[in-house]
């Protein structure tokens, strides 16, 4: 998957939903400039994906074209995602991802 893929998907679904970059930004809690950066090849923070997908009325799987039940190698996906950030930001991004997972998917007792 090329680094610009997610931005292209966001732009495609945003336009199909009749939303402006400002509309999507407000719904996701970011600026319209952030949405513009995503659509020009940047990547949104992984914690924003649920809000983005919900606003665009698609699933996160749809954003990544995984609807066909494609099996995903989670470590590889996370590794590719982290490589999309400058090296000095990767540890912080990984820690935020881990914290989000812990908060939203606590271990069963």
PDB file of C-alpha atoms in Angstrom:
ATOM      1  CA  UNK A   1       0.000   0.000   0.000  1.00  0.00           C
ATOM      2  CA  UNK A   2       1.518   3.326  -0.986  1.00  0.00           C
ATOM      3  CA  UNK A   3       1.716   6.055   1.671  1.00  0.00           C
ATOM      4  CA  UNK A   4      -0.771   8.277  -0.172  1.00  0.00           C
ATOM      5  CA  UNK A   5      -3.423   5.565  -0.366  1.00  0.00           C
ATOM      6  CA  UNK A   6      -5.321   6.458   2.815  1.00  0.00           C
ATOM      7  CA  UNK A   7      -5.420  10.122   1.815  1.00  0.00           C
ATOM      8  CA  UNK A   8      -6.799   9.207  -1.600  1.00  0.00           C
ATOM      9  CA  UNK A   9      -9.456   7.061   0.065  1.00  0.00           C
ATOM     10  CA  UNK A  10     -10.423   9.821   2.497  1.00  0.00           C
ATOM     11  CA  UNK A  11     -10.736  12.315  -0.364  1.00  0.00           C
ATOM     12  CA  UNK A  12     -12.803   9.880  -2.442  1.00  0.00           C
ATOM     13  CA  UNK A  13     -15.268   9.093   0.350  1.00  0.00           C
ATOM     14  CA  UNK A  14     -15.415  12.703   1.570  1.00  0.00           C
ATOM     15  CA  UNK A  15     -16.399  13.924  -1.881  1.00  0.00           C
ATOM     16  CA  UNK A  16     -18.890  11.069  -2.308  1.00  0.00           C
ATOM     17  CA  UNK A  17     -20.497  12.090   0.997  1.00  0.00           C
ATOM     18  CA  UNK A  18     -20.742  15.704  -0.175  1.00  0.00           C
ATOM     19  CA  UNK A  19     -18.550  16.962   2.652  1.00  0.00           C
ATOM     20  CA  UNK A  20     -15.975  19.724   2.604  1.00  0.00           C
ATOM     21  CA  UNK A  21     -12.560  19.359   4.187  1.00  0.00           C
ATOM     22  CA  UNK A  22     -13.833  21.722   6.880  1.00  0.00           C
ATOM     23  CA  UNK A  23     -16.851  19.466   7.560  1.00  0.00           C
ATOM     24  CA  UNK A  24     -14.650  16.400   7.965  1.00  0.00           C
ATOM     25  CA  UNK A  25     -12.141  18.307  10.056  1.00  0.00           C
ATOM     26  CA  UNK A  26     -14.815  19.515  12.479  1.00  0.00           C
ATOM     27  CA  UNK A  27     -16.223  16.001  12.837  1.00  0.00           C
ATOM     28  CA  UNK A  28     -12.761  14.537  13.498  1.00  0.00           C
ATOM     29  CA  UNK A  29     -11.693  17.382  15.776  1.00  0.00           C
ATOM     30  CA  UNK A  30      -8.950  18.705  13.496  1.00  0.00           C
ATOM     31  CA  UNK A  31      -8.496  21.646  11.153  1.00  0.00           C
ATOM     32  CA  UNK A  32      -9.400  21.646   7.486  1.00  0.00           C
ATOM     33  CA  UNK A  33      -5.653  22.068   6.872  1.00  0.00           C
ATOM     34  CA  UNK A  34      -5.056  18.699   8.558  1.00  0.00           C
ATOM     35  CA  UNK A  35      -7.609  17.070   6.255  1.00  0.00           C
ATOM     36  CA  UNK A  36      -5.901  18.725   3.285  1.00  0.00           C
ATOM     37  CA  UNK A  37      -2.529  17.308   4.423  1.00  0.00           C
ATOM     38  CA  UNK A  38      -4.021  13.802   4.649  1.00  0.00           C
ATOM     39  CA  UNK A  39      -5.480  14.100   1.175  1.00  0.00           C
ATOM     40  CA  UNK A  40      -2.130  15.285  -0.198  1.00  0.00           C
ATOM     41  CA  UNK A  41      -0.264  12.238   1.072  1.00  0.00           C
ATOM     42  CA  UNK A  42      -0.090  12.662   4.830  1.00  0.00           C
ATOM     43  CA  UNK A  43      -1.562  10.195   7.271  1.00  0.00           C
ATOM     44  CA  UNK A  44      -4.114  10.867   9.995  1.00  0.00           C
ATOM     45  CA  UNK A  45      -3.392   9.786  13.533  1.00  0.00           C
ATOM     46  CA  UNK A  46      -4.664   6.247  13.936  1.00  0.00           C
ATOM     47  CA  UNK A  47      -6.849   7.328  16.858  1.00  0.00           C
ATOM     48  CA  UNK A  48      -8.846   9.511  14.431  1.00  0.00           C
ATOM     49  CA  UNK A  49      -9.766   6.660  12.085  1.00  0.00           C
ATOM     50  CA  UNK A  50     -13.028   5.747  13.880  1.00  0.00           C
ATOM     51  CA  UNK A  51     -14.298   9.347  13.699  1.00  0.00           C
ATOM     52  CA  UNK A  52     -13.175   9.721  10.091  1.00  0.00           C
ATOM     53  CA  UNK A  53     -14.805   6.458   8.993  1.00  0.00           C
ATOM     54  CA  UNK A  54     -17.991   7.232  10.924  1.00  0.00           C
ATOM     55  CA  UNK A  55     -18.270  10.698   9.386  1.00  0.00           C
ATOM     56  CA  UNK A  56     -17.691   9.283   5.907  1.00  0.00           C
ATOM     57  CA  UNK A  57     -20.254   6.537   6.627  1.00  0.00           C
ATOM     58  CA  UNK A  58     -17.798   3.750   5.855  1.00  0.00           C
ATOM     59  CA  UNK A  59     -15.918   1.235   7.956  1.00  0.00           C
ATOM     60  CA  UNK A  60     -12.223   1.519   8.719  1.00  0.00           C
ATOM     61  CA  UNK A  61     -11.829  -1.645   6.649  1.00  0.00           C
ATOM     62  CA  UNK A  62     -13.416   0.174   3.720  1.00  0.00           C
ATOM     63  CA  UNK A  63     -10.908   3.027   4.067  1.00  0.00           C
ATOM     64  CA  UNK A  64      -8.147   0.435   3.660  1.00  0.00           C
ATOM     65  CA  UNK A  65     -10.069  -1.598   1.036  1.00  0.00           C
ATOM     66  CA  UNK A  66     -10.189  -4.634   3.311  1.00  0.00           C
ATOM     67  CA  UNK A  67     -13.909  -5.346   2.967  1.00  0.00           C
ATOM     68  CA  UNK A  68     -13.374  -8.567   1.098  1.00  0.00           C
ATOM     69  CA  UNK A  69     -12.229 -10.327   4.237  1.00  0.00           C
ATOM     70  CA  UNK A  70      -8.554  -9.973   3.414  1.00  0.00           C
ATOM     71  CA  UNK A  71      -6.381 -11.212   6.244  1.00  0.00           C
ATOM     72  CA  UNK A  72      -4.148  -8.522   7.670  1.00  0.00           C
ATOM     73  CA  UNK A  73      -0.713  -9.000   9.176  1.00  0.00           C
ATOM     74  CA  UNK A  74      -1.190  -6.559  12.064  1.00  0.00           C
ATOM     75  CA  UNK A  75       2.516  -6.155  12.929  1.00  0.00           C
ATOM     76  CA  UNK A  76       3.289  -5.369   9.284  1.00  0.00           C
ATOM     77  CA  UNK A  77       0.434  -2.851   9.055  1.00  0.00           C
ATOM     78  CA  UNK A  78       1.593  -1.093  12.236  1.00  0.00           C
ATOM     79  CA  UNK A  79       5.194  -1.135  11.011  1.00  0.00           C
ATOM     80  CA  UNK A  80       4.215   0.442   7.672  1.00  0.00           C
ATOM     81  CA  UNK A  81       2.087   3.002   9.493  1.00  0.00           C
ATOM     82  CA  UNK A  82       4.976   3.955  11.792  1.00  0.00           C
ATOM     83  CA  UNK A  83       7.385   4.293   8.857  1.00  0.00           C
ATOM     84  CA  UNK A  84       5.080   7.025   7.544  1.00  0.00           C
ATOM     85  CA  UNK A  85       6.228   9.291  10.386  1.00  0.00           C
ATOM     86  CA  UNK A  86       9.605  10.930  10.932  1.00  0.00           C
ATOM     87  CA  UNK A  87      11.839   8.624  12.967  1.00  0.00           C
ATOM     88  CA  UNK A  88      11.811  10.954  15.998  1.00  0.00           C
ATOM     89  CA  UNK A  89       7.983  10.706  16.215  1.00  0.00           C
ATOM     90  CA  UNK A  90       7.639   6.934  15.867  1.00  0.00           C
ATOM     91  CA  UNK A  91       7.986   5.964  19.537  1.00  0.00           C
ATOM     92  CA  UNK A  92       5.419   8.551  20.611  1.00  0.00           C
ATOM     93  CA  UNK A  93       2.991   7.384  17.901  1.00  0.00           C
ATOM     94  CA  UNK A  94       3.489   3.750  18.877  1.00  0.00           C
ATOM     95  CA  UNK A  95       2.880   4.552  22.559  1.00  0.00           C
ATOM     96  CA  UNK A  96      -0.306   6.460  21.673  1.00  0.00           C
ATOM     97  CA  UNK A  97      -1.488   3.500  19.597  1.00  0.00           C
ATOM     98  CA  UNK A  98      -0.747   1.082  22.445  1.00  0.00           C
ATOM     99  CA  UNK A  99      -2.573   3.321  24.934  1.00  0.00           C
ATOM    100  CA  UNK A 100      -5.602   3.573  22.636  1.00  0.00           C
ATOM    101  CA  UNK A 101      -5.730  -0.204  22.338  1.00  0.00           C
ATOM    102  CA  UNK A 102      -5.455  -0.649  26.104  1.00  0.00           C
ATOM    103  CA  UNK A 103      -8.221   1.880  26.763  1.00  0.00           C
ATOM    104  CA  UNK A 104     -10.637   0.605  24.125  1.00  0.00           C
ATOM    105  CA  UNK A 105      -9.871  -3.117  24.353  1.00  0.00           C
ATOM    106  CA  UNK A 106      -9.038  -3.900  27.975  1.00  0.00           C
ATOM    107  CA  UNK A 107      -7.896  -7.445  28.714  1.00  0.00           C
ATOM    108  CA  UNK A 108     -10.612  -9.851  29.785  1.00  0.00           C
ATOM    109  CA  UNK A 109     -10.552 -10.711  33.491  1.00  0.00           C
TER     110      UNK A 109
END
